[in-house]
Coordinates of C-alpha atoms and ligand atoms in Angstrom, one line a residue:
Chain X
M245 CA 0.0 0.0 0.0
K246 CA 1.3 3.4 -0.8
F247 CA 0.0 6.1 1.6
L248 CA 0.2 9.8 1.0
V249 CA -0.3 12.0 4.1
C250 CA -0.8 15.7 3.6
I251 CA 0.3 17.9 6.5
S252 CA -0.1 21.6 7.0
N253 CA 2.0 23.8 9.1
V254 CA -0.1 25.8 11.6
P255 CA 0.3 28.1 14.6
D256 CA 0.3 26.1 17.9
T257 CA -3.2 26.0 19.4
T258 CA -2.2 28.1 22.4
T259 CA -1.0 31.0 20.1
K260 CA -2.5 34.4 20.9
I261 CA -3.5 35.6 17.4
T262 CA -2.4 39.0 16.2
F263 CA -2.1 40.4 12.7
T264 CA 0.3 42.5 10.7
P265 CA -0.5 46.3 10.8
D266 CA -2.4 46.1 7.5
N267 CA -4.5 43.2 8.9
K268 CA -3.7 41.1 5.9
E269 CA -1.6 38.4 7.5
L270 CA -0.9 36.6 10.7
N271 CA 1.9 38.2 12.7
K272 CA 4.3 35.3 12.8
A273 CA 6.8 36.9 15.3
G274 CA 7.2 34.5 18.2
V275 CA 4.7 32.0 17.0
Q276 CA 5.5 28.4 17.2
F277 CA 4.3 26.3 14.2
V278 CA 3.3 22.7 14.6
I279 CA 1.9 19.9 12.4
N280 CA -1.9 20.6 12.2
P281 CA -3.3 18.5 15.1
W282 CA -5.9 16.8 12.8
D283 CA -3.1 15.8 10.4
E284 CA -1.4 13.9 13.2
Y285 CA -4.3 11.5 13.2
A286 CA -3.9 11.0 9.5
L287 CA -0.1 10.5 9.8
T288 CA -0.3 8.1 12.7
R289 CA -3.0 6.0 11.2
A290 CA -1.1 5.7 7.9
I291 CA 2.0 4.5 9.8
E292 CA -0.1 2.0 11.8
L293 CA -1.6 0.6 8.5
K294 CA 1.9 0.4 6.9
E295 CA 3.1 -1.6 9.9
Q296 CA 0.2 -3.9 9.5
L297 CA 0.0 -4.2 5.7
G298 CA 3.4 -3.2 4.4
G299 CA 4.1 -0.4 2.0
T300 CA 5.3 3.2 2.3
V301 CA 4.1 6.5 3.9
T302 CA 5.0 9.7 2.0
V303 CA 4.3 13.0 3.6
L304 CA 3.4 16.0 1.5
N305 CA 3.4 19.7 2.5
V306 CA 2.6 22.7 0.4
G307 CA 4.8 25.4 2.0
E308 CA 7.9 27.4 1.9
A309 CA 11.2 26.3 3.3
D310 CA 10.3 27.3 6.9
T311 CA 7.9 24.3 7.1
E312 CA 10.8 21.8 6.9
P313 CA 11.2 21.2 10.7
N314 CA 7.7 19.9 10.8
I315 CA 8.2 17.8 7.8
R316 CA 11.2 16.3 9.5
K317 CA 9.1 15.7 12.6
A318 CA 6.6 13.7 10.5
L319 CA 9.6 11.7 9.2
A320 CA 10.7 11.2 12.8
I321 CA 7.3 9.9 13.7
G322 CA 7.6 7.2 11.0
A323 CA 7.0 8.4 7.5
D324 CA 9.4 7.1 4.9
D325 CA 10.0 10.1 2.7
A326 CA 8.6 13.5 2.1
I327 CA 7.7 16.0 -0.7
R328 CA 7.5 19.7 -0.2
V329 CA 5.7 21.7 -2.9
N330 CA 7.7 25.0 -2.7
A331 CA 4.9 27.6 -2.6
K332 CA 2.9 29.7 -0.2
P333 CA -0.4 27.9 0.4
T334 CA -2.7 30.7 -0.6
D335 CA -6.0 29.0 -0.5
A336 CA -7.7 25.6 -0.3
F337 CA -8.1 25.3 -4.1
F338 CA -4.5 26.1 -4.7
V339 CA -3.3 23.6 -2.2
A340 CA -5.7 20.9 -3.5
Q341 CA -4.3 21.3 -7.0
Q342 CA -0.7 20.8 -5.7
I343 CA -1.7 17.6 -3.8
A344 CA -3.6 16.3 -6.8
A345 CA -0.7 16.9 -9.1
V346 CA 1.7 15.0 -6.8
A347 CA -0.8 12.2 -6.3
K348 CA -1.5 11.8 -10.0
D349 CA 2.1 10.9 -10.7
G350 CA 2.7 8.9 -7.5
G351 CA 0.2 6.0 -7.8
Y352 CA -0.9 6.3 -4.1
D353 CA -3.6 4.0 -2.9
V354 CA -4.8 6.2 0.0
I355 CA -4.5 9.9 0.5
L356 CA -5.0 10.9 4.1
M357 CA -5.3 14.3 5.7
G358 CA -6.8 16.0 8.7
K359 CA -10.4 17.1 8.5
E360 CA -9.4 20.8 8.5
S361 CA -6.5 23.0 9.5
I362 CA -6.8 24.9 12.8
D363 CA -5.8 28.2 11.1
Y364 CA -7.9 28.4 8.0
N365 CA -10.7 26.0 9.2
G366 CA -11.7 25.3 5.7
F367 CA -12.8 21.7 5.6
Q368 CA -12.4 21.8 1.8
V369 CA -9.1 20.4 0.6
H370 CA -10.1 16.7 0.9
G371 CA -13.2 17.1 -1.2
M372 CA -11.3 19.2 -3.8
V373 CA -8.5 16.6 -4.1
G374 CA -11.1 13.8 -4.5
E375 CA -12.9 15.7 -7.2
L376 CA -9.7 16.7 -9.0
L377 CA -8.6 13.0 -9.1
G378 CA -12.1 11.7 -9.7
I379 CA -12.0 9.4 -6.7
P380 CA -14.2 9.2 -3.6
T381 CA -13.5 11.2 -0.4
V382 CA -14.7 10.1 3.0
A383 CA -14.9 13.0 5.4
P384 CA -14.6 13.2 8.3
A385 CA -13.6 9.7 9.3
M386 CA -13.3 8.4 12.8
K387 CA -12.1 4.9 11.8
L388 CA -10.2 3.4 8.9
D389 CA -9.5 -0.3 8.5
M390 CA -8.1 -1.9 5.3
S391 CA -8.2 -5.4 3.9
G392 CA -6.6 -5.7 0.4
N393 CA -7.8 -2.9 -1.8
S394 CA -11.0 -2.3 0.2
A395 CA -11.4 0.0 3.2
T396 CA -14.0 0.2 5.9
L397 CA -14.5 3.6 7.4
E398 CA -16.7 5.2 10.0
R399 CA -17.8 8.6 8.9
E400 CA -19.3 11.1 11.3
I401 CA -22.7 12.6 10.4
E402 CA -24.8 14.9 12.5
G403 CA -26.3 12.8 15.3
G404 CA -24.6 9.6 14.3
K405 CA -22.1 7.7 12.1
E406 CA -22.1 5.8 8.9
I407 CA -20.2 2.8 7.9
V408 CA -18.7 3.3 4.4
E409 CA -16.8 0.8 2.3
V410 CA -14.7 2.1 -0.6
Q411 CA -12.0 0.7 -2.9
T412 CA -8.6 2.2 -3.4
P413 CA -7.7 4.8 -4.5
F414 CA -9.6 7.2 -2.2
V415 CA -9.1 10.3 -0.1
V416 CA -9.9 10.3 3.7
S417 CA -10.0 13.2 6.1
C418 CA -9.3 12.1 9.6
Q419 CA -10.5 13.1 13.1
E420 CA -10.7 11.7 16.6
P421 CA -10.8 9.0 17.8
M422 CA -9.0 7.4 14.8
C423 CA -5.8 6.6 16.7
E424 CA -3.6 7.9 19.4
P425 CA -1.2 10.4 17.7
R426 CA 2.5 9.4 18.1
I427 CA 5.3 11.5 19.2
P428 CA 8.8 11.1 17.7
N429 CA 11.4 9.0 19.7
M430 CA 15.1 9.5 19.7
R431 CA 15.8 6.8 17.1
G432 CA 13.1 8.4 14.8
I433 CA 14.7 11.8 15.2
M434 CA 18.1 10.4 14.2
T435 CA 16.9 8.5 11.2
A436 CA 14.6 11.4 10.0
R437 CA 17.7 13.4 9.1
T438 CA 18.7 10.9 6.4
K439 CA 15.3 10.3 4.9
P440 CA 14.6 11.8 1.5
L441 CA 12.8 15.2 1.3
K442 CA 12.1 16.2 -2.3
V443 CA 11.3 19.7 -3.2
V444 CA 9.1 20.3 -6.3
E445 CA 7.7 23.5 -7.8
A446 CA 4.0 24.4 -7.9
T447 CA 1.7 23.9 -10.9
G448 CA -1.9 24.7 -11.8
Q449 CA -3.9 27.8 -11.6
G450 CA -4.0 30.5 -8.9
A451 CA -6.3 30.7 -5.9
A452 CA -10.1 31.0 -6.1
T453 CA -10.4 33.1 -3.0
E454 CA -8.4 36.0 -1.5
V455 CA -8.3 37.1 2.1
V456 CA -8.5 40.9 2.2
E457 CA -8.6 41.4 5.9
Y458 CA -8.4 39.7 9.2
A459 CA -10.1 40.9 12.4
L460 CA -10.3 39.8 16.0
P461 CA -13.8 39.2 17.5
P462 CA -15.2 42.1 19.5
K463 CA -14.0 42.0 23.1
K464 CA -16.3 40.4 25.6
Q465 CA -17.9 42.8 28.0
G466 CA -16.5 40.8 30.9
V467 CA -18.3 38.2 33.0
K468 CA -21.3 39.1 35.1
L469 CA -21.1 37.0 38.3
I470 CA -24.1 35.8 40.1
E471 CA -24.0 34.6 43.7
A472 CA -24.2 30.8 44.0
E473 CA -26.9 31.0 46.7
N474 CA -29.0 33.0 44.3
A475 CA -28.3 30.8 41.2
G476 CA -31.9 31.0 39.9
E477 CA -31.3 34.7 39.2
L478 CA -29.0 33.5 36.3
I479 CA -32.0 31.9 34.6
R480 CA -34.0 35.2 34.8
L481 CA -31.1 37.1 33.3
L482 CA -30.7 34.6 30.5
R483 CA -34.4 35.2 29.7
N484 CA -34.8 38.9 30.3
E485 CA -31.4 40.3 29.6
A486 CA -29.6 37.9 27.2
K487 CA -32.8 36.7 25.7
V488 CA -31.5 33.3 24.9
I489 CA -34.2 31.2 26.7
Chain K
M44 CA -28.7 33.9 -13.1
S45 CA -30.1 32.8 -9.8
V46 CA -29.3 31.6 -6.3
L47 CA -29.4 27.9 -5.5
V48 CA -29.9 26.8 -1.9
V49 CA -29.1 23.2 -0.8
V50 CA -31.6 22.1 1.8
E51 CA -30.8 19.0 3.9
C52 CA -33.8 17.1 5.2
D53 CA -34.1 14.3 7.7
K54 CA -37.1 12.1 8.6
G55 CA -39.3 14.3 6.3
E56 CA -38.3 17.6 7.9
V57 CA -36.0 20.4 6.7
K58 CA -33.1 20.7 9.2
K59 CA -33.0 23.8 11.3
S60 CA -29.6 24.8 9.8
S61 CA -31.1 24.5 6.3
L62 CA -33.9 26.9 7.3
E63 CA -31.1 29.4 8.1
V64 CA -29.4 28.5 4.8
A65 CA -32.6 29.1 2.8
S66 CA -33.1 32.5 4.5
Y67 CA -29.5 33.4 3.7
G68 CA -30.0 32.4 0.1
A69 CA -33.2 34.3 -0.3
Q70 CA -31.6 37.5 1.1
V71 CA -28.6 37.1 -1.3
A72 CA -31.0 36.6 -4.2
Q73 CA -32.9 39.8 -3.2
A74 CA -29.6 41.8 -3.0
L75 CA -28.6 40.5 -6.5
G76 CA -32.1 41.2 -7.9
T77 CA -32.8 37.5 -8.7
T78 CA -34.7 34.6 -7.2
A79 CA -33.7 31.7 -4.9
T80 CA -34.5 28.1 -5.7
A81 CA -33.8 25.2 -3.4
V82 CA -32.7 21.7 -4.2
A83 CA -33.5 19.3 -1.4
V84 CA -31.6 16.2 -0.3
G85 CA -32.4 13.5 2.2
E86 CA -35.8 12.3 3.2
A87 CA -38.3 15.2 2.7
S88 CA -42.1 15.5 2.8
E89 CA -43.8 17.6 0.2
A90 CA -45.4 19.8 3.0
S91 CA -42.1 20.6 4.6
L92 CA -40.5 21.5 1.2
A93 CA -43.5 23.7 0.3
S94 CA -43.1 25.6 3.6
L95 CA -39.7 26.8 2.5
G96 CA -41.7 29.6 1.0
E97 CA -41.6 31.0 4.5
Q98 CA -37.9 31.4 4.2
G99 CA -38.2 33.2 0.9
I100 CA -37.8 30.3 -1.5
G101 CA -39.9 30.3 -4.7
K102 CA -39.2 26.8 -6.0
V103 CA -37.9 23.6 -4.6
L104 CA -36.4 20.8 -6.8
Y105 CA -36.6 17.3 -5.3
D106 CA -35.4 14.0 -6.6
N107 CA -37.4 11.2 -5.0
D108 CA -34.8 8.5 -5.7
A109 CA -34.8 6.2 -2.6
R110 CA -31.0 5.9 -2.8
L111 CA -30.7 9.5 -1.9
K112 CA -32.3 9.3 1.5
E113 CA -28.8 8.8 3.1
F114 CA -25.9 11.0 2.2
V115 CA -23.8 9.8 -0.7
N116 CA -21.2 12.3 -1.7
G117 CA -20.9 11.3 -5.4
A118 CA -24.6 11.3 -6.0
Y119 CA -25.4 14.4 -4.1
T120 CA -22.6 16.3 -5.9
K121 CA -24.0 15.2 -9.3
L122 CA -27.5 16.1 -8.3
I123 CA -26.7 19.6 -7.1
A124 CA -24.4 20.3 -10.0
A125 CA -27.3 19.4 -12.4
A126 CA -29.7 21.6 -10.5
A127 CA -27.1 24.5 -10.6
K128 CA -26.8 24.1 -14.3
Q129 CA -30.6 24.0 -14.9
E130 CA -31.1 27.1 -12.8
Q131 CA -28.0 28.9 -14.0
A132 CA -27.0 29.4 -10.4
Q133 CA -24.4 32.1 -9.9
V134 CA -24.4 31.6 -6.1
I135 CA -24.9 28.3 -4.3
V136 CA -25.6 28.4 -0.6
L137 CA -25.3 25.3 1.7
A138 CA -24.9 24.5 5.4
N139 CA -21.5 24.4 7.0
S140 CA -22.3 20.8 8.0
N141 CA -20.4 17.6 7.2
I142 CA -22.7 17.1 4.2
G143 CA -22.6 20.7 3.1
T144 CA -18.8 21.1 3.1
S145 CA -18.2 17.6 1.7
V146 CA -20.4 18.3 -1.3
G147 CA -19.4 22.0 -1.5
S148 CA -15.7 21.2 -1.9
R149 CA -16.4 18.8 -4.8
L150 CA -18.8 21.2 -6.4
A151 CA -16.3 24.0 -6.2
V152 CA -13.9 22.0 -8.5
R153 CA -16.7 20.7 -10.7
L154 CA -18.3 24.1 -11.3
Q155 CA -15.0 26.1 -11.1
A156 CA -16.5 28.1 -8.3
S157 CA -14.9 30.0 -5.4
L158 CA -15.8 28.4 -2.1
A159 CA -16.0 29.9 1.4
T160 CA -16.9 27.7 4.4
N161 CA -17.7 28.8 8.0
V162 CA -19.4 31.9 6.8
V163 CA -21.0 34.0 9.5
E164 CA -22.7 37.0 7.7
L165 CA -24.5 37.9 4.5
P166 CA -22.1 38.8 1.7
R167 CA -21.1 42.4 0.8
V168 CA -21.4 43.0 -2.9
E169 CA -19.7 46.3 -3.9
G170 CA -17.6 47.5 -6.9
G171 CA -17.9 44.1 -8.6
K172 CA -16.4 42.4 -5.5
F173 CA -18.2 39.7 -3.6
T174 CA -16.9 39.5 0.0
V175 CA -17.9 37.2 2.8
K176 CA -16.9 37.1 6.4
R177 CA -15.8 33.8 7.9
G178 CA -14.4 32.3 11.1
A179 CA -10.7 31.5 11.2
Y180 CA -8.0 30.4 13.7
S181 CA -10.4 28.1 15.6
G182 CA -12.8 31.0 16.4
K183 CA -10.0 33.3 17.6
A184 CA -10.4 35.6 14.5
F185 CA -12.5 36.4 11.4
S186 CA -11.4 37.0 7.9
D187 CA -13.0 38.9 5.0
V188 CA -12.6 36.8 1.9
V189 CA -13.2 37.8 -1.7
L190 CA -14.7 35.1 -3.9
V191 CA -12.8 35.6 -7.1
N192 CA -14.5 33.2 -9.6
D193 CA -17.8 34.1 -11.4
R194 CA -19.6 31.3 -9.5
K195 CA -19.5 31.3 -5.7
I196 CA -20.4 28.7 -3.1
I197 CA -21.0 29.7 0.5
A198 CA -21.2 27.3 3.4
V199 CA -23.1 29.1 6.2
K200 CA -22.2 28.4 9.8
K201 CA -25.0 27.2 12.1
N202 CA -26.8 29.7 14.3
S203 CA -25.1 32.7 12.6
I204 CA -28.1 33.8 10.5
E205 CA -31.7 34.1 11.8
A206 CA -34.2 32.0 9.9
L207 CA -37.0 34.1 8.3
H208 CA -40.6 33.0 8.8
N209 CA -43.0 34.7 6.5
A210 CA -46.1 32.8 7.5
G211 CA -48.3 31.6 4.7
Q212 CA -45.8 31.8 1.9
T213 CA -45.4 28.5 0.0
A214 CA -42.8 27.3 -2.4
Q215 CA -43.6 25.3 -5.5
V216 CA -42.2 21.8 -5.3
Q217 CA -41.0 20.3 -8.6
S218 CA -39.7 16.8 -9.1
F219 CA -36.2 16.7 -10.5
S220 CA -33.9 14.0 -11.7
A221 CA -30.2 14.0 -12.3
Q222 CA -30.1 10.6 -14.1
L223 CA -27.9 9.0 -11.5
A224 CA -25.9 5.9 -12.4
D225 CA -24.8 3.1 -10.1
A226 CA -21.2 4.5 -10.2
D227 CA -22.5 7.7 -8.5
F228 CA -23.1 5.6 -5.4
A229 CA -19.6 4.2 -4.9
D230 CA -19.4 5.9 -1.5
A231 CA -22.9 5.0 -0.3
P232 CA -23.1 4.1 3.4
K233 CA -23.5 0.4 4.2
Q234 CA -25.0 1.1 7.5
V235 CA -26.2 4.2 9.4
I236 CA -26.0 4.2 13.2
M237 CA -27.8 7.1 15.0
Q238 CA -26.8 8.0 18.5
E239 CA -29.1 8.8 21.3
Q240 CA -29.4 12.5 21.9
T241 CA -30.5 14.5 24.9
G242 CA -33.1 17.1 23.9
G243 CA -33.7 15.4 20.6
V244 CA -31.4 17.8 18.6
P245 CA -28.0 16.7 17.3
L246 CA -25.3 18.6 19.1
P247 CA -23.9 20.5 16.1
E248 CA -27.4 21.8 15.3
A249 CA -28.4 22.7 18.9
D250 CA -29.1 26.2 19.8
K251 CA -28.6 25.5 23.5
V252 CA -26.0 23.2 25.0
V253 CA -25.3 22.2 28.6
S254 CA -21.8 20.8 28.9
G255 CA -20.0 19.0 31.7
G256 CA -16.3 18.6 32.5
R257 CA -14.1 16.7 34.9
G258 CA -15.6 18.8 37.7
M259 CA -18.7 16.6 37.4
K260 CA -16.6 13.9 39.1
G261 CA -18.2 10.8 37.4
P262 CA -20.9 9.6 35.0
E263 CA -23.3 8.9 37.9
N264 CA -23.6 12.6 38.3
W265 CA -24.6 13.4 34.7
H266 CA -28.3 13.3 35.5
L267 CA -27.7 16.9 36.9
I268 CA -26.5 18.0 33.4
E269 CA -29.3 16.0 31.7
E270 CA -32.0 17.5 33.9
L271 CA -31.0 21.0 33.2
A272 CA -30.6 20.3 29.5
K273 CA -34.1 18.7 29.4
A274 CA -35.7 21.6 31.1
L275 CA -34.1 24.0 28.6
G276 CA -34.6 21.9 25.5
A277 CA -30.8 21.8 25.1
A278 CA -28.3 19.2 23.9
T279 CA -25.6 17.8 26.2
A280 CA -21.9 17.9 25.6
C281 CA -18.6 17.3 27.5
S282 CA -14.9 18.1 27.6
K283 CA -12.4 15.8 26.1
P284 CA -11.1 14.1 29.2
V285 CA -14.7 13.2 30.1
S286 CA -15.1 11.3 26.8
D287 CA -11.6 9.9 26.9
V288 CA -12.4 8.1 30.2
D289 CA -15.8 7.0 28.7
W290 CA -18.0 8.9 31.1
R291 CA -19.7 10.2 28.0
P292 CA -19.7 9.1 24.4
H293 CA -17.1 10.5 22.0
H294 CA -19.7 12.3 19.9
E295 CA -20.5 14.6 22.8
H296 CA -17.0 15.9 23.1
V297 CA -16.6 19.5 22.0
G298 CA -13.4 21.4 21.3
Q299 CA -10.5 21.7 19.0
T300 CA -10.3 17.9 18.4
G301 CA -14.0 17.4 19.0
I302 CA -17.2 19.0 17.6
T303 CA -17.4 22.7 17.0
V304 CA -20.6 24.2 18.2
S305 CA -22.0 27.7 17.9
P306 CA -25.2 27.7 20.0
N307 CA -27.0 30.8 21.3
L308 CA -26.4 29.5 24.8
Y309 CA -23.5 27.3 26.1
I310 CA -23.5 26.4 29.8
A311 CA -20.2 24.9 31.0
C312 CA -20.3 23.0 34.3
G313 CA -17.1 22.0 36.0
I314 CA -15.0 22.8 32.9
S315 CA -11.7 24.7 33.3
G316 CA -11.8 26.3 29.9
A317 CA -8.5 25.2 28.4
I318 CA -7.8 26.8 25.1
Q319 CA -8.4 23.5 23.2
H320 CA -11.9 23.4 24.7
L321 CA -12.6 27.0 24.0
A322 CA -11.6 26.5 20.3
G323 CA -14.8 24.5 19.9
V324 CA -17.2 26.7 21.8
N325 CA -16.0 30.3 21.7
S326 CA -18.3 31.4 18.9
S327 CA -21.3 30.6 21.1
K328 CA -23.4 33.8 21.5
V329 CA -23.8 33.6 25.3
I330 CA -21.4 31.6 27.5
V331 CA -22.3 30.7 31.1
V332 CA -19.6 29.2 33.3
I333 CA -20.2 27.4 36.6
N334 CA -16.9 26.5 38.4
K335 CA -15.9 26.4 42.0
D336 CA -12.5 27.9 41.1
P337 CA -12.8 31.7 40.6
E338 CA -9.4 31.6 38.7
A339 CA -10.7 29.1 36.1
P340 CA -9.7 30.5 32.7
F341 CA -13.2 29.9 31.4
F342 CA -14.5 32.9 33.3
K343 CA -12.5 35.2 31.0
A344 CA -14.5 33.9 28.0
A345 CA -17.8 33.9 29.8
D346 CA -20.8 36.3 29.7
Y347 CA -22.3 35.0 32.9
G348 CA -20.7 33.1 35.7
I349 CA -21.3 31.5 39.0
V350 CA -18.4 30.7 41.3
G351 CA -19.8 27.7 43.1
D352 CA -20.1 23.9 43.4
V353 CA -21.9 22.3 40.4
F354 CA -23.6 19.8 42.7
D355 CA -25.2 22.7 44.6
V356 CA -25.8 25.1 41.6
L357 CA -27.2 22.8 38.9
P358 CA -30.4 21.6 40.8
K359 CA -31.1 25.3 41.6
L360 CA -30.8 26.2 37.9
T361 CA -33.0 23.3 36.8
Q362 CA -35.7 24.4 39.3
A363 CA -35.5 28.0 38.2
V364 CA -36.1 26.9 34.6
K365 CA -39.1 24.9 35.6
D366 CA -40.4 27.8 37.6
L367 CA -40.4 29.9 34.4
S368 CA -43.2 28.0 32.8
Ligands
FAD36 C1 -3.8 18.6 21.2 C2 -4.9 18.7 22.2 C3 -6.2 18.7 21.8 C4 -7.2 18.9 22.8 N1 -8.5 18.9 22.4 C5 -9.5 19.1 23.3 C6 -10.9 19.2 22.9 O1 -11.2 19.1 21.7 N2 -11.8 19.5 23.9 C7 -11.5 19.6 25.2 O2 -12.4 19.8 26.0 N3 -10.2 19.5 25.6 C8 -9.2 19.2 24.7 N4 -7.9 19.1 25.1 C9 -7.7 19.0 26.6 C10 -7.7 20.3 27.2 O3 -6.4 20.9 27.2 C11 -8.0 20.2 28.7 O4 -7.2 19.3 29.3 C12 -9.5 19.8 28.9 O5 -10.4 20.6 28.2 C13 -9.8 19.9 30.4 O6 -11.1 19.4 30.7 P1 -11.9 19.8 32.0 O7 -12.0 21.2 32.0 O8 -13.2 19.0 31.9 O9 -11.0 19.2 33.2 P2 -10.1 20.0 34.2 O10 -9.0 20.8 33.5 O11 -9.7 18.9 35.1 O12 -11.0 21.0 34.9 C14 -12.1 20.6 35.7 C15 -12.7 21.9 36.3 O13 -13.8 21.6 37.1 C16 -13.7 22.5 38.2 N5 -14.4 21.8 39.3 C17 -14.0 20.7 40.0 N6 -15.0 20.3 40.9 C18 -16.0 21.2 40.8 C19 -17.3 21.3 41.4 N7 -17.7 20.5 42.3 N8 -18.0 22.4 41.1 C20 -17.6 23.2 40.1 N9 -16.5 23.1 39.5 C21 -15.6 22.1 39.8 C22 -12.3 22.7 38.5 O14 -12.1 23.9 39.2 C23 -11.7 22.8 37.1 O15 -11.7 24.1 36.6 C24 -6.9 18.9 24.2 C25 -5.6 18.9 24.5 C26 -4.5 18.8 23.6 C27 -3.1 18.8 24.1

């Protein structure tokens, strides 16, 4: 089985978000970038399946050179090799085209990624890649098991889940509780240095969307505290003041 | 040119989030000087589809094919693309749901459209530019995004648009067929398992949520959460450690690695408010926090708070809700 795992490089969850003075970009100063948490589920599950079935795991990132530490981290966790498409990931459609271009030539059986990135929160790339390649996408999946060329997945739906069976090749976007994400060990970190990381240039058309401005949500007024002895007062406030019940 | 609205139905009824989507689409159509047509997916009754007139929809297209009752990405995408073609839709509006975004992302490629998900406001159309506002950075920011391509697809976040109700208006329901082939059903589900829900509403759709954390001490105390939820007509939720130790099922866990919710009211009971938890709930309109620790970080994100013991406070709240009616 050939697995392709797409990872994105995102600000650590605990980052306090600020923007450049023109509000057009994230202020990256002092921000630590990590592998998108959802993508860690995709990566770990691919590695588990490789250990079970044999094959290779290739990681793919669309990003500029500053993402390489996180690509190396993915190699340290257990991927075999990596590809970086050397471009700024401007929007979901642009990124999807790059992934599809790499996948088309690579003969991958399963393309895995996280359900969304915690910065853009798009939930789009998996569907676009599936459509560009003309193969099914199962999103978001909580379980992925494989036997030969067929896969059984659990897909989350509102209020429940579905069991879906698809044949390779397919795209899957991953979420909890698919597996327990792994962290690199010393041996992994040592071997990651010597694993191949290929850099390729971008292809395809430009972006379909353009961010013109970022803004922070309006500041909260501050919490209104109600005495515990008088808890029922809260309900009256929720009805008469906040008007939510 | 027109606006096409994708309406998701379940057990004969239009989902609440789709009523919001229909209202959104009708208002976009009005701004563009055109009409809004809906295409319905899932199990729909004729009466519920006709009542979409109340949300400003003129016409509803519905394919009665029994294979379309459950979500099938391939088939839904083909059906909606055919409807978009027939209606010459310039704008397609759908819900920011698992179905909406799964189909929306495929449609964007198929129809060469610009797609914005997680959209929280009506678009601004000025100087030939079509701009939408959407949530980013796990609810910590918003971004204004220009949809560059001629065709636009918008996935509207739940509870961010008020559903219109123009009583008495009805939509004309027309049967529609996209000539689906077996190959369009390659990803059809083999089995659908629905989970039990408190309050009868799926958590992502709920407009009120009562949520419990490790401060609830154990599953045997969850009746306190359930009783308040029941009195309010709310769904129940929990923090990640609670579902990790199986006090509650996984599908109730909200947060960065769980479900994202944006209800009108989120009541957090015995939850510390770690940033990963906030990421899933911080776009709730009103946040109430009950925690015995006055230093709990959640109070910073809250609108109302009670510093107190959940075991003492929750029964009082439930009683106060009952006293309202
Ligand atoms: C990568 C990653 C992803 C994560 N994703 C998520 C996620 O999606 N969702 C999520 O929730 N967490 C997530 N977490 C975990 C998160 O960081 C916190 O650990 C978690 O949210 C804490 O849950 P809690 O508030 O229930 O428990 P605790 O942190 O233990 O807090 C319990 C709270 O209850 C209060 N309390 C105790 N007893 C009482 C009482 N009798 N009455 C009133 N209050 C009481 C305490 O004062 C305390 O504030 C993630 C963590 C990581 C590292």
